[in-house]
Amino acid sequence: TLSSSAPAVKQVEDSRALDEVSTQVQLGKLAGMEGTMEGFKTLLDVQAGKLNDVVSKHTCLRNDLKDAEAKWMQELEQINALVDKERQTRASDLEALRSWVAQRSALTT
């Protein structure tokens, strides 16, 4: 009976050996996947850093634009004030000229 059970024992041993090989292969695949995932994580970290740089530059540019806009608006207000002052001066000069012409006309008639 011992010799008749030898093929069964051999088959069980072979099955265990195959299971062990299969387990080692699966562990190797998992280790490879883990390495790949670490690579992806590193790549994502690099991309996140680049994105943070872009966001930071965008924020700086937006702030610079706001500062430039505020300065431009201030300059525009100054220009408008000068234009208004010039209009008032010209209106006053025109009124003085009309008055002078009216006086001259009155003197000559």
PDB file of C-alpha atoms in Angstrom:
ATOM      1  CA  THR A   1       0.000   0.000   0.000  1.00  0.00           C
ATOM      2  CA  LEU A   2       2.943   2.296   0.601  1.00  0.00           C
ATOM      3  CA  SER A   3       4.040   1.926  -2.994  1.00  0.00           C
ATOM      4  CA  SER A   4       0.482   2.561  -4.196  1.00  0.00           C
ATOM      5  CA  SER A   5       0.284   5.800  -2.196  1.00  0.00           C
ATOM      6  CA  ALA A   6       3.651   7.068  -3.525  1.00  0.00           C
ATOM      7  CA  PRO A   7       2.141   8.568  -6.707  1.00  0.00           C
ATOM      8  CA  ALA A   8      -0.504  10.357  -4.616  1.00  0.00           C
ATOM      9  CA  VAL A   9       2.154  11.712  -2.239  1.00  0.00           C
ATOM     10  CA  LYS A  10       4.265  12.762  -5.217  1.00  0.00           C
ATOM     11  CA  GLN A  11       1.218  14.467  -6.733  1.00  0.00           C
ATOM     12  CA  VAL A  12       0.535  16.343  -3.460  1.00  0.00           C
ATOM     13  CA  GLU A  13       4.185  17.388  -3.229  1.00  0.00           C
ATOM     14  CA  ASP A  14       4.155  18.552  -6.850  1.00  0.00           C
ATOM     15  CA  SER A  15       0.944  20.459  -6.214  1.00  0.00           C
ATOM     16  CA  ARG A  16       2.478  22.136  -3.167  1.00  0.00           C
ATOM     17  CA  ALA A  17       5.607  22.998  -5.141  1.00  0.00           C
ATOM     18  CA  LEU A  18       3.446  24.501  -7.902  1.00  0.00           C
ATOM     19  CA  ASP A  19       1.467  26.445  -5.301  1.00  0.00           C
ATOM     20  CA  GLU A  20       4.733  27.760  -3.836  1.00  0.00           C
ATOM     21  CA  VAL A  21       5.979  28.797  -7.293  1.00  0.00           C
ATOM     22  CA  SER A  22       2.616  30.414  -8.027  1.00  0.00           C
ATOM     23  CA  THR A  23       2.744  32.240  -4.702  1.00  0.00           C
ATOM     24  CA  GLN A  24       6.272  33.479  -5.438  1.00  0.00           C
ATOM     25  CA  VAL A  25       5.197  34.614  -8.907  1.00  0.00           C
ATOM     26  CA  GLN A  26       2.215  36.472  -7.408  1.00  0.00           C
ATOM     27  CA  LEU A  27       4.469  38.068  -4.783  1.00  0.00           C
ATOM     28  CA  GLY A  28       6.853  39.134  -7.546  1.00  0.00           C
ATOM     29  CA  LYS A  29       3.981  40.632  -9.511  1.00  0.00           C
ATOM     30  CA  LEU A  30       2.766  42.470  -6.408  1.00  0.00           C
ATOM     31  CA  ALA A  31       6.253  43.791  -5.737  1.00  0.00           C
ATOM     32  CA  GLY A  32       6.453  44.965  -9.354  1.00  0.00           C
ATOM     33  CA  MET A  33       3.061  46.614  -9.069  1.00  0.00           C
ATOM     34  CA  GLU A  34       4.135  48.274  -5.827  1.00  0.00           C
ATOM     35  CA  GLY A  35       7.239  49.619  -7.570  1.00  0.00           C
ATOM     36  CA  THR A  36       5.111  50.877 -10.433  1.00  0.00           C
ATOM     37  CA  MET A  37       2.723  52.544  -8.011  1.00  0.00           C
ATOM     38  CA  GLU A  38       5.657  54.203  -6.221  1.00  0.00           C
ATOM     39  CA  GLY A  39       6.865  55.443  -9.601  1.00  0.00           C
ATOM     40  CA  PHE A  40       3.411  56.840 -10.349  1.00  0.00           C
ATOM     41  CA  LYS A  41       3.291  58.468  -6.919  1.00  0.00           C
ATOM     42  CA  THR A  42       6.648  60.118  -7.525  1.00  0.00           C
ATOM     43  CA  LEU A  43       5.477  61.296 -10.947  1.00  0.00           C
ATOM     44  CA  LEU A  44       2.277  62.678  -9.425  1.00  0.00           C
ATOM     45  CA  ASP A  45       4.281  64.449  -6.715  1.00  0.00           C
ATOM     46  CA  VAL A  46       6.464  66.054  -9.405  1.00  0.00           C
ATOM     47  CA  GLN A  47       3.387  67.092 -11.413  1.00  0.00           C
ATOM     48  CA  ALA A  48       1.744  68.489  -8.258  1.00  0.00           C
ATOM     49  CA  GLY A  49       4.890  70.523  -7.595  1.00  0.00           C
ATOM     50  CA  LYS A  50       4.824  71.878 -11.149  1.00  0.00           C
ATOM     51  CA  LEU A  51       1.138  72.698 -10.803  1.00  0.00           C
ATOM     52  CA  ASN A  52       1.814  74.525  -7.539  1.00  0.00           C
ATOM     53  CA  ASP A  53       4.513  76.552  -9.328  1.00  0.00           C
ATOM     54  CA  VAL A  54       2.058  77.453 -12.108  1.00  0.00           C
ATOM     55  CA  VAL A  55      -0.618  78.435  -9.570  1.00  0.00           C
ATOM     56  CA  SER A  56       1.914  80.530  -7.679  1.00  0.00           C
ATOM     57  CA  LYS A  57       3.042  82.306 -10.865  1.00  0.00           C
ATOM     58  CA  HIS A  58      -0.587  82.842 -11.877  1.00  0.00           C
ATOM     59  CA  THR A  59      -1.334  84.369  -8.468  1.00  0.00           C
ATOM     60  CA  CYS A  60       1.681  86.694  -8.771  1.00  0.00           C
ATOM     61  CA  LEU A  61       0.639  87.740 -12.278  1.00  0.00           C
ATOM     62  CA  ARG A  62      -2.942  88.316 -11.145  1.00  0.00           C
ATOM     63  CA  ASN A  63      -1.718  90.479  -8.262  1.00  0.00           C
ATOM     64  CA  ASP A  64       0.598  92.397 -10.608  1.00  0.00           C
ATOM     65  CA  LEU A  65      -2.323  92.929 -12.967  1.00  0.00           C
ATOM     66  CA  LYS A  66      -4.506  94.221 -10.125  1.00  0.00           C
ATOM     67  CA  ASP A  67      -1.726  96.611  -9.069  1.00  0.00           C
ATOM     68  CA  ALA A  68      -1.266  97.816 -12.654  1.00  0.00           C
ATOM     69  CA  GLU A  69      -5.019  98.278 -13.044  1.00  0.00           C
ATOM     70  CA  ALA A  70      -5.213 100.314  -9.823  1.00  0.00           C
ATOM     71  CA  LYS A  71      -2.305 102.490 -10.982  1.00  0.00           C
ATOM     72  CA  TRP A  72      -3.906 102.940 -14.417  1.00  0.00           C
ATOM     73  CA  MET A  73      -7.229 103.909 -12.848  1.00  0.00           C
ATOM     74  CA  GLN A  74      -5.446 106.469 -10.649  1.00  0.00           C
ATOM     75  CA  GLU A  75      -3.675 107.929 -13.690  1.00  0.00           C
ATOM     76  CA  LEU A  76      -6.956 107.996 -15.606  1.00  0.00           C
ATOM     77  CA  GLU A  77      -8.616 109.895 -12.755  1.00  0.00           C
ATOM     78  CA  GLN A  78      -5.752 112.420 -12.802  1.00  0.00           C
ATOM     79  CA  ILE A  79      -6.103 112.841 -16.574  1.00  0.00           C
ATOM     80  CA  ASN A  80      -9.865 113.294 -16.248  1.00  0.00           C
ATOM     81  CA  ALA A  81      -9.319 115.919 -13.539  1.00  0.00           C
ATOM     82  CA  LEU A  82      -6.881 117.806 -15.802  1.00  0.00           C
ATOM     83  CA  VAL A  83      -9.341 117.606 -18.711  1.00  0.00           C
ATOM     84  CA  ASP A  84     -12.158 118.927 -16.500  1.00  0.00           C
ATOM     85  CA  LYS A  85      -9.921 121.763 -15.259  1.00  0.00           C
ATOM     86  CA  GLU A  86      -8.956 122.626 -18.855  1.00  0.00           C
ATOM     87  CA  ARG A  87     -12.641 122.626 -19.894  1.00  0.00           C
ATOM     88  CA  GLN A  88     -13.483 124.990 -17.044  1.00  0.00           C
ATOM     89  CA  THR A  89     -10.577 127.273 -17.953  1.00  0.00           C
ATOM     90  CA  ARG A  90     -11.598 127.349 -21.626  1.00  0.00           C
ATOM     91  CA  ALA A  91     -15.246 127.949 -20.722  1.00  0.00           C
ATOM     92  CA  SER A  92     -14.160 130.802 -18.450  1.00  0.00           C
ATOM     93  CA  ASP A  93     -11.861 132.219 -21.155  1.00  0.00           C
ATOM     94  CA  LEU A  94     -14.658 131.967 -23.727  1.00  0.00           C
ATOM     95  CA  GLU A  95     -17.051 133.777 -21.400  1.00  0.00           C
ATOM     96  CA  ALA A  96     -14.443 136.513 -20.805  1.00  0.00           C
ATOM     97  CA  LEU A  97     -13.895 136.841 -24.561  1.00  0.00           C
ATOM     98  CA  ARG A  98     -17.639 137.120 -25.192  1.00  0.00           C
ATOM     99  CA  SER A  99     -17.895 139.771 -22.508  1.00  0.00           C
ATOM    100  CA  TRP A 100     -14.983 141.705 -23.990  1.00  0.00           C
ATOM    101  CA  VAL A 101     -16.493 141.479 -27.492  1.00  0.00           C
ATOM    102  CA  ALA A 102     -19.828 142.681 -26.139  1.00  0.00           C
ATOM    103  CA  GLN A 103     -18.136 145.614 -24.419  1.00  0.00           C
ATOM    104  CA  ARG A 104     -16.230 146.527 -27.600  1.00  0.00           C
ATOM    105  CA  SER A 105     -19.378 146.275 -29.642  1.00  0.00           C
ATOM    106  CA  ALA A 106     -21.181 148.546 -27.177  1.00  0.00           C
ATOM    107  CA  LEU A 107     -18.352 151.094 -27.361  1.00  0.00           C
ATOM    108  CA  THR A 108     -18.245 151.173 -31.126  1.00  0.00           C
ATOM    109  CA  THR A 109     -21.950 151.631 -31.658  1.00  0.00           C
TER     110      THR A 109
END
